[in-house]
Each structure stands twice: as structure tokens, then as C-alpha cells.
PDB file of C-alpha atoms in Angstrom:
ATOM      1  CA  MET A  23       2.883 -37.491 -70.828  1.00 53.00           C
ATOM      2  CA  LYS A  24       2.545 -34.874 -73.544  1.00 55.00           C
ATOM      3  CA  VAL A  25      -0.341 -32.486 -73.958  1.00 51.00           C
ATOM      4  CA  LYS A  26      -1.132 -31.133 -77.371  1.00 54.00           C
ATOM      5  CA  LEU A  27      -2.335 -27.564 -77.386  1.00 51.00           C
ATOM      6  CA  LYS A  28      -4.466 -26.188 -80.157  1.00 51.00           C
ATOM      7  CA  ARG A  29      -3.912 -22.841 -81.725  1.00 52.00           C
ATOM      8  CA  PHE A  30      -6.405 -20.081 -81.067  1.00 45.00           C
ATOM      9  CA  GLU A  31      -6.897 -17.227 -83.302  1.00 50.00           C
ATOM     10  CA  GLY A  32      -7.149 -13.968 -81.499  1.00 48.00           C
ATOM     11  CA  LYS A  33      -5.556 -12.314 -78.535  1.00 49.00           C
ATOM     12  CA  GLY A  34      -3.509 -14.174 -75.966  1.00 47.00           C
ATOM     13  CA  VAL A  35      -5.291 -15.886 -73.099  1.00 45.00           C
ATOM     14  CA  GLN A  36      -3.998 -16.771 -69.630  1.00 48.00           C
ATOM     15  CA  VAL A  37      -3.527 -20.404 -68.649  1.00 43.00           C
ATOM     16  CA  LYS A  38      -2.297 -21.362 -65.187  1.00 47.00           C
ATOM     17  CA  GLY A  39       1.384 -22.139 -65.395  1.00 47.00           C
ATOM     18  CA  ALA A  40       1.809 -21.381 -69.166  1.00 46.00           C
ATOM     19  CA  GLN A  41       1.139 -18.926 -71.929  1.00 47.00           C
ATOM     20  CA  ILE A  42      -0.453 -19.757 -75.292  1.00 43.00           C
ATOM     21  CA  SER A  43       0.261 -17.365 -78.066  1.00 45.00           C
ATOM     22  CA  ASN A  44      -1.767 -16.803 -81.174  1.00 49.00           C
ATOM     23  CA  GLY A  45       0.981 -18.097 -83.360  1.00 47.00           C
ATOM     24  CA  GLN A  46       2.127 -14.637 -84.350  1.00 49.00           C
ATOM     25  CA  GLY A  47       5.187 -14.639 -82.124  1.00 48.00           C
ATOM     26  CA  PRO A  48       7.633 -16.942 -80.417  1.00 49.00           C
ATOM     27  CA  LYS A  49       6.527 -19.247 -77.672  1.00 51.00           C
ATOM     28  CA  SER A  50       6.759 -18.016 -74.059  1.00 46.00           C
ATOM     29  CA  GLU A  51       9.744 -18.835 -71.992  1.00 50.00           C
ATOM     30  CA  GLY A  52       9.515 -20.298 -68.458  1.00 50.00           C
ATOM     31  CA  ARG A  53       6.274 -19.807 -66.525  1.00 55.00           C
ATOM     32  CA  LYS A  54       5.568 -16.213 -67.415  1.00 55.00           C
ATOM     33  CA  VAL A  55       1.853 -15.436 -67.560  1.00 50.00           C
ATOM     34  CA  THR A  56       0.305 -12.696 -69.590  1.00 56.00           C
ATOM     35  CA  PRO A  57      -2.668 -11.082 -67.788  1.00 59.00           C
ATOM     36  CA  LEU A  58      -6.012 -10.770 -69.507  1.00 59.00           C
ATOM     37  CA  PRO A  59      -6.686  -7.359 -70.988  1.00 66.00           C
ATOM     38  CA  LEU A  60      -9.083  -5.051 -69.087  1.00 67.00           C
ATOM     39  CA  ASP A  61     -11.830  -3.102 -70.694  1.00 71.00           C
ATOM     40  CA  ALA A  62     -12.368   0.596 -70.016  1.00 74.00           C
ATOM     41  CA  GLU A  63     -14.946   0.064 -67.236  1.00 69.00           C
ATOM     42  CA  ALA A  64     -12.714  -2.297 -65.272  1.00 69.00           C
ATOM     43  CA  GLN A  65      -9.779   0.072 -65.614  1.00 74.00           C
ATOM     44  CA  GLY A  66     -11.914   2.909 -64.225  1.00 72.00           C
ATOM     45  CA  VAL A  67     -12.924   0.870 -61.148  1.00 63.00           C
ATOM     46  CA  LEU A  68      -9.316   0.004 -60.413  1.00 66.00           C
ATOM     47  CA  ALA A  69      -8.290   3.627 -60.769  1.00 72.00           C
ATOM     48  CA  ARG A  70     -10.910   4.757 -58.250  1.00 69.00           C
ATOM     49  CA  LEU A  71      -9.894   2.080 -55.748  1.00 62.00           C
ATOM     50  CA  ALA A  72      -6.253   3.069 -56.024  1.00 62.00           C
ATOM     51  CA  ALA A  73      -7.037   6.711 -55.205  1.00 62.00           C
ATOM     52  CA  PRO A  74      -6.046   7.737 -51.604  1.00 55.00           C
ATOM     53  CA  ASP A  75      -9.408   9.296 -50.750  1.00 53.00           C
ATOM     54  CA  VAL A  76     -12.163   7.089 -52.063  1.00 51.00           C
ATOM     55  CA  VAL A  77     -15.706   8.287 -51.470  1.00 53.00           C
ATOM     56  CA  HIS A  78     -18.522   5.855 -51.964  1.00 54.00           C
ATOM     57  CA  PRO A  79     -21.327   7.597 -53.812  1.00 55.00           C
ATOM     58  CA  ASP A  80     -24.022   5.975 -51.643  1.00 57.00           C
ATOM     59  CA  ARG A  81     -22.407   6.715 -48.270  1.00 54.00           C
ATOM     60  CA  PRO A  82     -22.290  10.152 -46.533  1.00 57.00           C
ATOM     61  CA  VAL A  83     -18.913  11.610 -45.727  1.00 55.00           C
ATOM     62  CA  ARG A  84     -18.136  11.524 -41.953  1.00 58.00           C
ATOM     63  CA  ASP A  85     -16.369  14.564 -40.587  1.00 58.00           C
ATOM     64  CA  ASP A  86     -14.490  13.424 -37.468  1.00 55.00           C
ATOM     65  CA  SER A  87     -13.037  16.863 -36.821  1.00 57.00           C
ATOM     66  CA  GLU A  88     -16.252  17.988 -35.111  1.00 59.00           C
ATOM     67  CA  ARG A  89     -16.631  14.860 -32.990  1.00 60.00           C
ATOM     68  CA  PRO A  90     -15.375  15.291 -29.382  1.00 60.00           C
ATOM     69  CA  ALA A  91     -12.482  13.078 -28.460  1.00 62.00           C
ATOM     70  CA  GLN A  92     -13.679  10.093 -26.459  1.00 62.00           C
ATOM     71  CA  PRO A  93     -11.473   9.317 -23.428  1.00 59.00           C
ATOM     72  CA  ARG A  94     -10.016   5.844 -23.414  1.00 59.00           C
ATOM     73  CA  PRO A  95     -11.248   3.758 -20.484  1.00 51.00           C
ATOM     74  CA  GLU A  96      -8.610   3.227 -17.824  1.00 51.00           C
ATOM     75  CA  ARG A  97      -7.354  -0.297 -17.496  1.00 48.00           C
ATOM     76  CA  PRO A  98      -7.570  -1.779 -14.005  1.00 43.00           C
ATOM     77  CA  GLN A  99      -4.306  -1.806 -12.122  1.00 45.00           C
ATOM     78  CA  GLN A 100      -2.527  -5.109 -12.522  1.00 42.00           C
ATOM     79  CA  VAL A 101      -1.038  -6.713  -9.425  1.00 40.00           C
ATOM     80  CA  ARG A 102       1.593  -9.352  -9.852  1.00 44.00           C
ATOM     81  CA  ARG A 103       1.170 -12.691  -8.191  1.00 39.00           C
ATOM     82  CA  GLY A 104       2.499 -12.568  -4.646  1.00 39.00           C
ATOM     83  CA  GLU A 105       2.096  -8.790  -4.340  1.00 41.00           C
ATOM     84  CA  ARG A 106      -0.451  -7.151  -2.072  1.00 41.00           C
ATOM     85  CA  ARG A 107      -2.660  -4.317  -3.113  1.00 41.00           C
ATOM     86  CA  ASN A 108      -1.679  -1.245  -1.188  1.00 46.00           C
ATOM     87  CA  GLY A 109      -3.392   2.088  -0.820  1.00 45.00           C
ATOM     88  CA  PRO A 110      -5.306   4.343   1.557  1.00 47.00           C
ATOM     89  CA  VAL A 111      -8.359   2.988   3.329  1.00 46.00           C
ATOM     90  CA  ASP A 112     -11.620   4.952   3.399  1.00 45.00           C
ATOM     91  CA  ASP A 113     -12.015   5.028   7.183  1.00 47.00           C
ATOM     92  CA  GLY A 114     -14.102   8.175   7.484  1.00 50.00           C
ATOM     93  CA  HIS A 115     -11.143  10.529   7.921  1.00 50.00           C
ATOM     94  CA  THR A 116     -10.933  13.668   5.818  1.00 56.00           C
ATOM     95  CA  PRO A 117      -7.802  15.559   4.753  1.00 69.00           C
ATOM     96  CA  ALA A 118      -8.606  17.986   7.569  1.00 89.00           C
ATOM     97  CA  THR A 119      -7.751  15.477  10.347  1.00 94.00           C
ATOM     98  CA  GLN A 120      -4.784  13.251  11.126  1.00 95.00           C
ATOM     99  CA  ARG A 121      -4.193  10.234  13.352  1.00 95.00           C
ATOM    100  CA  LEU A 122      -1.158  10.869  15.596  1.00 97.00           C
ATOM    101  CA  PHE A 123       0.548   9.389  18.645  1.00 97.00           C
ATOM    102  CA  TYR A 124       3.536   9.979  20.905  1.00 98.00           C
ATOM    103  CA  SER A 125       5.799   6.966  21.274  1.00 98.00           C
ATOM    104  CA  LEU A 126       9.162   5.437  22.078  1.00 98.00           C
ATOM    105  CA  LYS A 127      10.757   3.878  19.025  1.00 97.00           C
ATOM    106  CA  VAL A 128      12.087   0.344  19.383  1.00 97.00           C
ATOM    107  CA  PRO A 129      15.743   0.147  18.278  1.00 97.00           C
ATOM    108  CA  ARG A 130      16.896  -2.353  15.662  1.00 95.00           C
ATOM    109  CA  GLU A 131      18.763  -4.571  18.107  1.00 96.00           C
ATOM    110  CA  ILE A 132      15.535  -5.116  20.060  1.00 97.00           C
ATOM    111  CA  ALA A 133      13.197  -5.381  17.062  1.00 96.00           C
ATOM    112  CA  GLY A 134      15.322  -8.171  15.531  1.00 95.00           C
ATOM    113  CA  PRO A 135      14.630 -10.809  18.225  1.00 94.00           C
ATOM    114  CA  LEU A 136      10.971  -9.776  18.322  1.00 97.00           C
ATOM    115  CA  ALA A 137      10.714 -10.279  14.565  1.00 96.00           C
ATOM    116  CA  HIS A 138      12.231 -13.735  15.021  1.00 95.00           C
ATOM    117  CA  ALA A 139       9.471 -14.532  17.544  1.00 95.00           C
ATOM    118  CA  GLN A 140       6.855 -13.479  14.959  1.00 96.00           C
ATOM    119  CA  GLN A 141       7.850 -16.508  12.881  1.00 95.00           C
ATOM    120  CA  LYS A 142       5.860 -18.655  15.313  1.00 94.00           C
ATOM    121  CA  LEU A 143       2.621 -17.040  14.141  1.00 94.00           C
ATOM    122  CA  ARG A 144       0.262 -19.138  12.026  1.00 93.00           C
ATOM    123  CA  GLY A 145      -3.041 -18.398  10.321  1.00 91.00           C
ATOM    124  CA  ASN A 146      -4.568 -14.941   9.983  1.00 92.00           C
ATOM    125  CA  TRP A 147      -2.083 -12.967  12.053  1.00 93.00           C
ATOM    126  CA  ARG A 148      -0.634  -9.801  10.501  1.00 93.00           C
ATOM    127  CA  SER A 149       2.811  -9.073  11.903  1.00 94.00           C
ATOM    128  CA  VAL A 150       4.057  -5.564  12.642  1.00 95.00           C
ATOM    129  CA  ARG A 151       7.191  -4.735  10.655  1.00 94.00           C
ATOM    130  CA  PRO A 152      10.333  -4.444  12.797  1.00 95.00           C
ATOM    131  CA  ASP A 153      10.943  -0.836  11.702  1.00 94.00           C
ATOM    132  CA  GLN A 154       7.390   0.061  12.800  1.00 94.00           C
ATOM    133  CA  MET A 155       7.602  -1.340  16.367  1.00 97.00           C
ATOM    134  CA  HIS A 156       7.125   1.217  19.142  1.00 97.00           C
ATOM    135  CA  VAL A 157       5.665   1.889  22.597  1.00 98.00           C
ATOM    136  CA  THR A 158       2.580   4.129  22.376  1.00 97.00           C
ATOM    137  CA  LEU A 159       2.495   6.832  25.064  1.00 98.00           C
ATOM    138  CA  ALA A 160      -0.575   8.841  23.972  1.00 97.00           C
ATOM    139  CA  TYR A 161      -2.882   8.212  21.013  1.00 96.00           C
ATOM    140  CA  LEU A 162      -4.821  11.019  19.294  1.00 97.00           C
ATOM    141  CA  PRO A 163      -7.395   9.582  16.844  1.00 94.00           C
ATOM    142  CA  ALA A 164      -8.491  12.787  15.043  1.00 95.00           C
ATOM    143  CA  VAL A 165      -6.280  15.873  15.141  1.00 96.00           C
ATOM    144  CA  PRO A 166      -7.145  18.877  12.943  1.00 96.00           C
ATOM    145  CA  THR A 167      -4.233  19.409  10.571  1.00 95.00           C
ATOM    146  CA  GLU A 168      -3.803  23.054  11.565  1.00 96.00           C
ATOM    147  CA  ARG A 169      -3.192  21.996  15.198  1.00 96.00           C
ATOM    148  CA  VAL A 170      -0.344  19.598  14.519  1.00 97.00           C
ATOM    149  CA  PRO A 171       2.258  22.354  15.197  1.00 97.00           C
ATOM    150  CA  GLU A 172       0.858  22.640  18.745  1.00 97.00           C
ATOM    151  CA  LEU A 173       1.607  18.963  19.349  1.00 98.00           C
ATOM    152  CA  LYS A 174       5.140  19.403  18.033  1.00 97.00           C
ATOM    153  CA  ALA A 175       5.662  22.344  20.392  1.00 97.00           C
ATOM    154  CA  LEU A 176       4.242  20.278  23.271  1.00 98.00           C
ATOM    155  CA  GLY A 177       6.736  17.489  22.664  1.00 97.00           C
ATOM    156  CA  GLN A 178       9.582  20.001  22.473  1.00 97.00           C
ATOM    157  CA  ARG A 179       8.551  21.616  25.758  1.00 97.00           C
ATOM    158  CA  LEU A 180       7.610  18.546  27.803  1.00 97.00           C
ATOM    159  CA  SER A 181      10.214  15.926  26.863  1.00 97.00           C
ATOM    160  CA  PRO A 182      13.238  17.663  28.504  1.00 96.00           C
ATOM    161  CA  GLN A 183      11.397  17.554  31.842  1.00 96.00           C
ATOM    162  CA  PHE A 184      11.808  13.774  31.893  1.00 97.00           C
ATOM    163  CA  GLY A 185      14.959  11.731  32.093  1.00 97.00           C
ATOM    164  CA  THR A 186      16.011   8.986  29.717  1.00 97.00           C
ATOM    165  CA  LEU A 187      14.458   5.548  30.268  1.00 98.00           C
ATOM    166  CA  ASP A 188      15.899   2.071  30.656  1.00 97.00           C
ATOM    167  CA  VAL A 189      13.125   0.059  28.988  1.00 98.00           C
ATOM    168  CA  ARG A 190      12.924  -3.674  29.695  1.00 98.00           C
ATOM    169  CA  LEU A 191      10.992  -6.347  27.814  1.00 97.00           C
ATOM    170  CA  ARG A 192       8.861  -8.828  29.725  1.00 96.00           C
ATOM    171  CA  GLY A 193       6.350 -11.509  28.718  1.00 96.00           C
ATOM    172  CA  THR A 194       3.888 -11.708  25.836  1.00 96.00           C
ATOM    173  CA  GLY A 195       0.119 -11.398  26.156  1.00 94.00           C
ATOM    174  CA  TYR A 196      -3.129 -10.911  24.255  1.00 94.00           C
ATOM    175  CA  PHE A 197      -5.705  -8.165  24.069  1.00 90.00           C
ATOM    176  CA  PRO A 198      -8.521  -8.074  25.012  1.00 84.00           C
ATOM    177  CA  ASN A 199      -7.987 -11.548  26.453  1.00 80.00           C
ATOM    178  CA  GLU A 200      -6.474 -14.897  25.589  1.00 80.00           C
ATOM    179  CA  GLY A 201      -9.877 -16.433  24.801  1.00 81.00           C
ATOM    180  CA  SER A 202     -10.635 -14.064  21.901  1.00 82.00           C
ATOM    181  CA  PRO A 203      -7.373 -12.309  21.064  1.00 89.00           C
ATOM    182  CA  ARG A 204      -7.123  -9.435  18.599  1.00 91.00           C
ATOM    183  CA  VAL A 205      -3.613  -8.214  19.430  1.00 94.00           C
ATOM    184  CA  TRP A 206      -0.448 -10.075  20.396  1.00 95.00           C
ATOM    185  CA  PHE A 207       2.013  -7.930  22.324  1.00 97.00           C
ATOM    186  CA  VAL A 208       5.043  -7.961  24.618  1.00 97.00           C
ATOM    187  CA  LYS A 209       4.955  -6.025  27.876  1.00 97.00           C
ATOM    188  CA  VAL A 210       7.577  -3.316  28.620  1.00 98.00           C
ATOM    189  CA  GLU A 211       8.572  -1.644  31.895  1.00 97.00           C
ATOM    190  CA  ALA A 212      10.714   1.364  32.805  1.00 98.00           C
ATOM    191  CA  GLU A 213      11.169   3.665  35.760  1.00 97.00           C
ATOM    192  CA  GLY A 214       9.362   6.901  34.890  1.00 97.00           C
ATOM    193  CA  LEU A 215       7.540   5.462  31.840  1.00 98.00           C
ATOM    194  CA  ASP A 216       4.055   5.743  33.360  1.00 97.00           C
ATOM    195  CA  ALA A 217       4.716   9.322  34.514  1.00 97.00           C
ATOM    196  CA  LEU A 218       5.885  10.368  31.037  1.00 98.00           C
ATOM    197  CA  ALA A 219       2.766   8.901  29.400  1.00 97.00           C
ATOM    198  CA  ALA A 220       0.475  10.517  31.978  1.00 97.00           C
ATOM    199  CA  ALA A 221       2.082  13.939  31.525  1.00 97.00           C
ATOM    200  CA  LEU A 222       1.726  13.788  27.738  1.00 97.00           C
ATOM    201  CA  ARG A 223      -1.926  12.783  27.977  1.00 97.00           C
ATOM    202  CA  ALA A 224      -2.734  15.522  30.481  1.00 97.00           C
ATOM    203  CA  ALA A 225      -1.015  18.167  28.349  1.00 97.00           C
ATOM    204  CA  VAL A 226      -2.909  17.053  25.222  1.00 97.00           C
ATOM    205  CA  LEU A 227      -6.215  17.347  27.082  1.00 96.00           C
ATOM    206  CA  GLU A 228      -5.251  20.879  28.174  1.00 97.00           C
ATOM    207  CA  LEU A 229      -4.951  21.757  24.485  1.00 96.00           C
ATOM    208  CA  GLY A 230      -8.567  20.658  24.065  1.00 96.00           C
ATOM    209  CA  LEU A 231      -7.694  17.729  21.797  1.00 96.00           C
ATOM    210  CA  GLU A 232      -9.185  14.264  21.957  1.00 93.00           C
ATOM    211  CA  ILE A 233      -7.095  11.351  23.193  1.00 93.00           C
ATOM    212  CA  GLU A 234      -7.884   7.697  23.661  1.00 90.00           C
ATOM    213  CA  ASP A 235      -8.828   7.283  27.318  1.00 84.00           C
ATOM    214  CA  THR A 236      -7.766   3.645  27.735  1.00 89.00           C
ATOM    215  CA  PRO A 237      -5.466   3.324  30.775  1.00 91.00           C
ATOM    216  CA  PHE A 238      -1.817   3.275  29.791  1.00 95.00           C
ATOM    217  CA  LYS A 239      -0.043  -0.085  29.849  1.00 94.00           C
ATOM    218  CA  GLY A 240       3.406  -0.168  28.325  1.00 97.00           C
ATOM    219  CA  HIS A 241       3.599  -2.674  25.452  1.00 97.00           C
ATOM    220  CA  ILE A 242       4.905  -3.310  21.940  1.00 98.00           C
ATOM    221  CA  THR A 243       2.337  -4.662  19.478  1.00 96.00           C
ATOM    222  CA  LEU A 244       3.766  -7.658  17.613  1.00 97.00           C
ATOM    223  CA  ALA A 245       0.784  -8.736  15.496  1.00 95.00           C
ATOM    224  CA  ARG A 246      -2.924  -8.177  14.876  1.00 93.00           C
ATOM    225  CA  ARG A 247      -5.402 -10.974  14.273  1.00 91.00           C
ATOM    226  CA  LYS A 248      -7.474 -10.716  11.076  1.00 88.00           C
ATOM    227  CA  GLY A 249      -9.336 -14.023  11.223  1.00 88.00           C
ATOM    228  CA  PRO A 250      -9.160 -17.513  12.688  1.00 88.00           C
ATOM    229  CA  ALA A 251      -5.634 -18.134  13.935  1.00 89.00           C
ATOM    230  CA  PRO A 252      -3.998 -20.218  16.662  1.00 91.00           C
ATOM    231  CA  ARG A 253      -2.393 -18.532  19.654  1.00 91.00           C
ATOM    232  CA  VAL A 254       1.327 -18.566  20.321  1.00 91.00           C
ATOM    233  CA  PRO A 255       2.404 -20.016  23.692  1.00 92.00           C
ATOM    234  CA  PRO A 256       3.662 -17.451  26.228  1.00 94.00           C
ATOM    235  CA  MET A 257       7.167 -16.144  25.635  1.00 95.00           C
ATOM    236  CA  THR A 258       9.503 -14.136  27.868  1.00 95.00           C
ATOM    237  CA  PHE A 259      12.234 -11.705  26.785  1.00 95.00           C
ATOM    238  CA  GLU A 260      15.097 -10.360  28.897  1.00 90.00           C
ATOM    239  CA  SER A 261      16.288  -7.636  26.502  1.00 95.00           C
ATOM    240  CA  SER A 262      16.376  -3.908  27.310  1.00 97.00           C
ATOM    241  CA  TRP A 263      17.382  -0.601  25.709  1.00 98.00           C
ATOM    242  CA  HIS A 264      18.137   2.973  26.735  1.00 97.00           C
ATOM    243  CA  ALA A 265      15.427   5.292  25.361  1.00 98.00           C
ATOM    244  CA  THR A 266      16.741   8.821  24.830  1.00 97.00           C
ATOM    245  CA  GLY A 267      13.814  10.504  23.082  1.00 97.00           C
ATOM    246  CA  VAL A 268      10.110  10.696  22.271  1.00 98.00           C
ATOM    247  CA  THR A 269       8.687  10.771  18.757  1.00 98.00           C
ATOM    248  CA  LEU A 270       5.442  12.124  17.345  1.00 98.00           C
ATOM    249  CA  GLN A 271       4.176   9.666  14.722  1.00 97.00           C
ATOM    250  CA  ARG A 272       1.491   9.962  12.051  1.00 96.00           C
ATOM    251  CA  SER A 273      -0.563   6.801  11.442  1.00 94.00           C
ATOM    252  CA  LEU A 274      -1.772   6.103   7.887  1.00 91.00           C
ATOM    253  CA  LEU A 275      -4.168   3.203   7.430  1.00 85.00           C
ATOM    254  CA  GLN A 276      -3.378   1.035   4.397  1.00 82.00           C
ATOM    255  CA  LYS A 277      -5.015  -2.103   3.058  1.00 79.00           C
ATOM    256  CA  THR A 278      -2.009  -4.036   4.323  1.00 75.00           C
ATOM    257  CA  GLY A 279      -2.137  -2.396   7.767  1.00 76.00           C
ATOM    258  CA  PRO A 280      -1.164   0.931   9.357  1.00 84.00           C
ATOM    259  CA  ILE A 281       2.021   2.689   8.276  1.00 89.00           C
ATOM    260  CA  TYR A 282       3.752   5.190  10.573  1.00 93.00           C
ATOM    261  CA  GLU A 283       5.540   8.384   9.545  1.00 94.00           C
ATOM    262  CA  GLN A 284       7.602  10.459  11.965  1.00 96.00           C
ATOM    263  CA  ALA A 285       6.277  13.988  12.427  1.00 96.00           C
ATOM    264  CA  GLY A 286       8.637  15.063  15.234  1.00 96.00           C
ATOM    265  CA  SER A 287      11.456  13.902  17.525  1.00 97.00           C
ATOM    266  CA  TYR A 288      12.235  15.240  21.036  1.00 98.00           C
ATOM    267  CA  ARG A 289      15.141  14.505  23.371  1.00 97.00           C
ATOM    268  CA  LEU A 290      14.712  13.355  26.962  1.00 98.00           C
ATOM    269  CA  ARG A 291      17.031  14.742  29.625  1.00 95.00           C
ATOM    270  CA  GLU A 292      20.025  12.544  30.431  1.00 89.00           C
ATOM    271  CA  GLY A 293      19.639  11.005  33.860  1.00 70.00           C
ATOM    272  CA  PRO A 294      16.559   9.989  35.900  1.00 59.00           C
ATOM    273  CA  THR A 295      13.553  12.229  36.399  1.00 57.00           C
ATOM    274  CA  ALA A 296      13.996  14.108  39.691  1.00 53.00           C
ATOM    275  CA  THR A 297      10.351  14.955  40.325  1.00 51.00           C
ATOM    276  CA  ALA A 298       7.303  14.332  38.204  1.00 47.00           C
ATOM    277  CA  PRO A 299       5.749  17.493  36.697  1.00 48.00           C
ATOM    278  CA  PRO A 300       2.568  18.693  38.441  1.00 41.00           C
ATOM    279  CA  GLU A 301       0.400  17.694  35.485  1.00 45.00           C
ATOM    280  CA  ALA A 302       1.578  14.060  35.567  1.00 42.00           C
ATOM    281  CA  ALA A 303      -1.209  11.909  36.952  1.00 40.00           C
ATOM    282  CA  THR A 304      -0.678   8.618  38.758  1.00 39.00           C
ATOM    283  CA  THR A 305      -1.508   5.491  36.808  1.00 38.00           C
ATOM    284  CA  ASP A 306      -2.329   1.948  37.710  1.00 40.00           C
ATOM    285  CA  SER A 307       0.924   0.005  38.022  1.00 36.00           C
ATOM    286  CA  SER A 308      -0.476  -3.418  38.856  1.00 37.00           C
ATOM    287  CA  PRO A 309       1.752  -6.311  37.781  1.00 37.00           C
ATOM    288  CA  SER A 310      -0.965  -7.949  35.704  1.00 40.00           C
ATOM    289  CA  ASP A 311      -0.512  -8.304  31.957  1.00 44.00           C
ATOM    290  CA  PRO A 312      -1.236  -5.004  30.180  1.00 42.00           C
ATOM    291  CA  ALA A 313      -4.081  -4.337  27.798  1.00 44.00           C
ATOM    292  CA  PRO A 314      -2.764  -2.366  24.807  1.00 46.00           C
ATOM    293  CA  THR A 315      -4.399   0.884  23.854  1.00 44.00           C
ATOM    294  CA  SER A 316      -7.103   0.220  21.291  1.00 41.00           C
ATOM    295  CA  HIS A 317     -10.236   1.569  19.692  1.00 40.00           C
ATOM    296  CA  PRO A 318     -13.264  -0.533  18.714  1.00 36.00           C
ATOM    297  CA  THR A 319     -13.484   0.854  15.165  1.00 37.00           C
ATOM    298  CA  GLN A 320      -9.921   1.829  14.304  1.00 49.00           C
ATOM    299  CA  GLU A 321      -6.533   0.217  13.943  1.00 53.00           C
ATOM    300  CA  THR A 322      -4.464   1.866  16.654  1.00 56.00           C
ATOM    301  CA  PRO A 323      -0.690   2.017  16.808  1.00 69.00           C
TER     302      PRO A 323
END
């Protein structure tokens, strides 16, 4: 199909896809298009728009140099799926006080089988990490920071008066009772263990510091209950270890549970304790299942 184009007298005009000349020159080649000519006013507008700093005559100029810099809002911390939020818990403590306790650390070869037993837990039980397992001897819920050196000196002075301990594991139990358990633990026994705990508690009281007054019952906390959860049937362990020292631990409450940091370590004397120090008080040594040290409003070690 052919299209006949008429000639136009005058300047060239733009047609989509072709150029029509005024007959004064050769025909265009290819699809080159000649733009329409611009008058003086249009050229002036384009010149102003092309300038780097264009000021609209009807709009005031904004001087941002005098405006204070606005802080960018912080984005909430992102937590990947499967990760737990971790951080300090606002439990009423101030930087001026610390939560401390004397303890026997549970060695790796004992913590391993106990961690295997934790696999039987179901529901809202929160297991204690194997590297955090210990036997609490004396718990101090609020120690002024400036008095922590006194507790370190106490451990250094008192521990050598007691011999090393052969600690034996026994059966599991619940605190406060099996009907409404909050803590699942395993009982421990050792010759001289009660005397060591009593001496530490008496010496702390002589310093005028507060301790938890729950009667001492040797145990290792395995898990804490945080909601509805079934109980684990009783279990018995025959393992034992040779405890050669006492540690002073700092307890830091986190959203995922307490974390313990070692503040001091003190050696026990090799061999059995000959005589108990005068300050060591007698404790109840009934064979009934122990009730772990606890506090109604705090997570204890």
C-alpha cells in the first residue's frame, strides 16, 4: 500500500517515523526525525530548567543549614527465627549490688550424663546448661559491689580449713514438692559438705551481709519449670567426683535464665577435714529428699 504525501510550503514539520521536506532539499534517509523549532520563550524555559539551582519565583528559598539535624529513629533489633532474645532483666537490682554464691562446680564428666537425663523433659521446663551446673553452698542475694573483695578474702581464708570432698550423686526430686514442682534437681552427698556450707554461711553473717536462710540441702539444679509441664519419673545416679575447690560465682539474670560468672576460686586442703572450725554450725542431715535453696521472687542458682 502506497501513501501519497503532499508538498507543504514552509519549514519542515515532524511526522512520526518520517520526515517531509519542503521540496528545497533531498528527501530524508532512514527514520531520522527533525524536531520542531522552538520559539524564544520555550527556549528560555528549557534553559532555566537545565540550570543546576532552579528557584521558583513563587516559592521561598529554604535554608537547611540552620535546621537542627533530626536523629534517625532506631530500628528495632531483629531476631532470627529460632533465636531467643537475650539481655538483662529488670529485677530491681542496681549497679551497686550483685547476686553472688559460693559453690562446688560440677565437672564435665558428671554434667554429661545429667544433660542426657534432661532430654526426658517435656513442656515448659528450662534446662540448666551443663557448664552452669553446680552445688550451691551459700547464696547472697544482694551484695554491695564494694564488699565483693571481702567475700573473695573469706573464700581464700576459709577454704584451706576444709579437706577435699568425694561428692556422690543420688536420686532426683522436686522443689517445693512433687505436686507443684518449680525445680527439678538431683541430690548430692559428701562427708564434710554440710560443715563446709555451714562455715561459709556463718562467716558471711559475721561480715554483716545478707544470706538466704533456707536450710542447706546439697543438690544440683537440673531444670526450672516455667509453665505447665509433665514431671519426669524418679531417676537415680551412681556417679561421683573429687571436689578440690570452692568457687565464688556471680549470678546475672537474663531473659533466657540466669548466667553464672566466676568471681573467685579457692583450693580445699587435700585429705579429710580433721575437725570442723568453731564457726561451723550443725545442719539437719535427715535422709529425706532435699529442698533446694530458693527465693520466692528471684531465680536462685
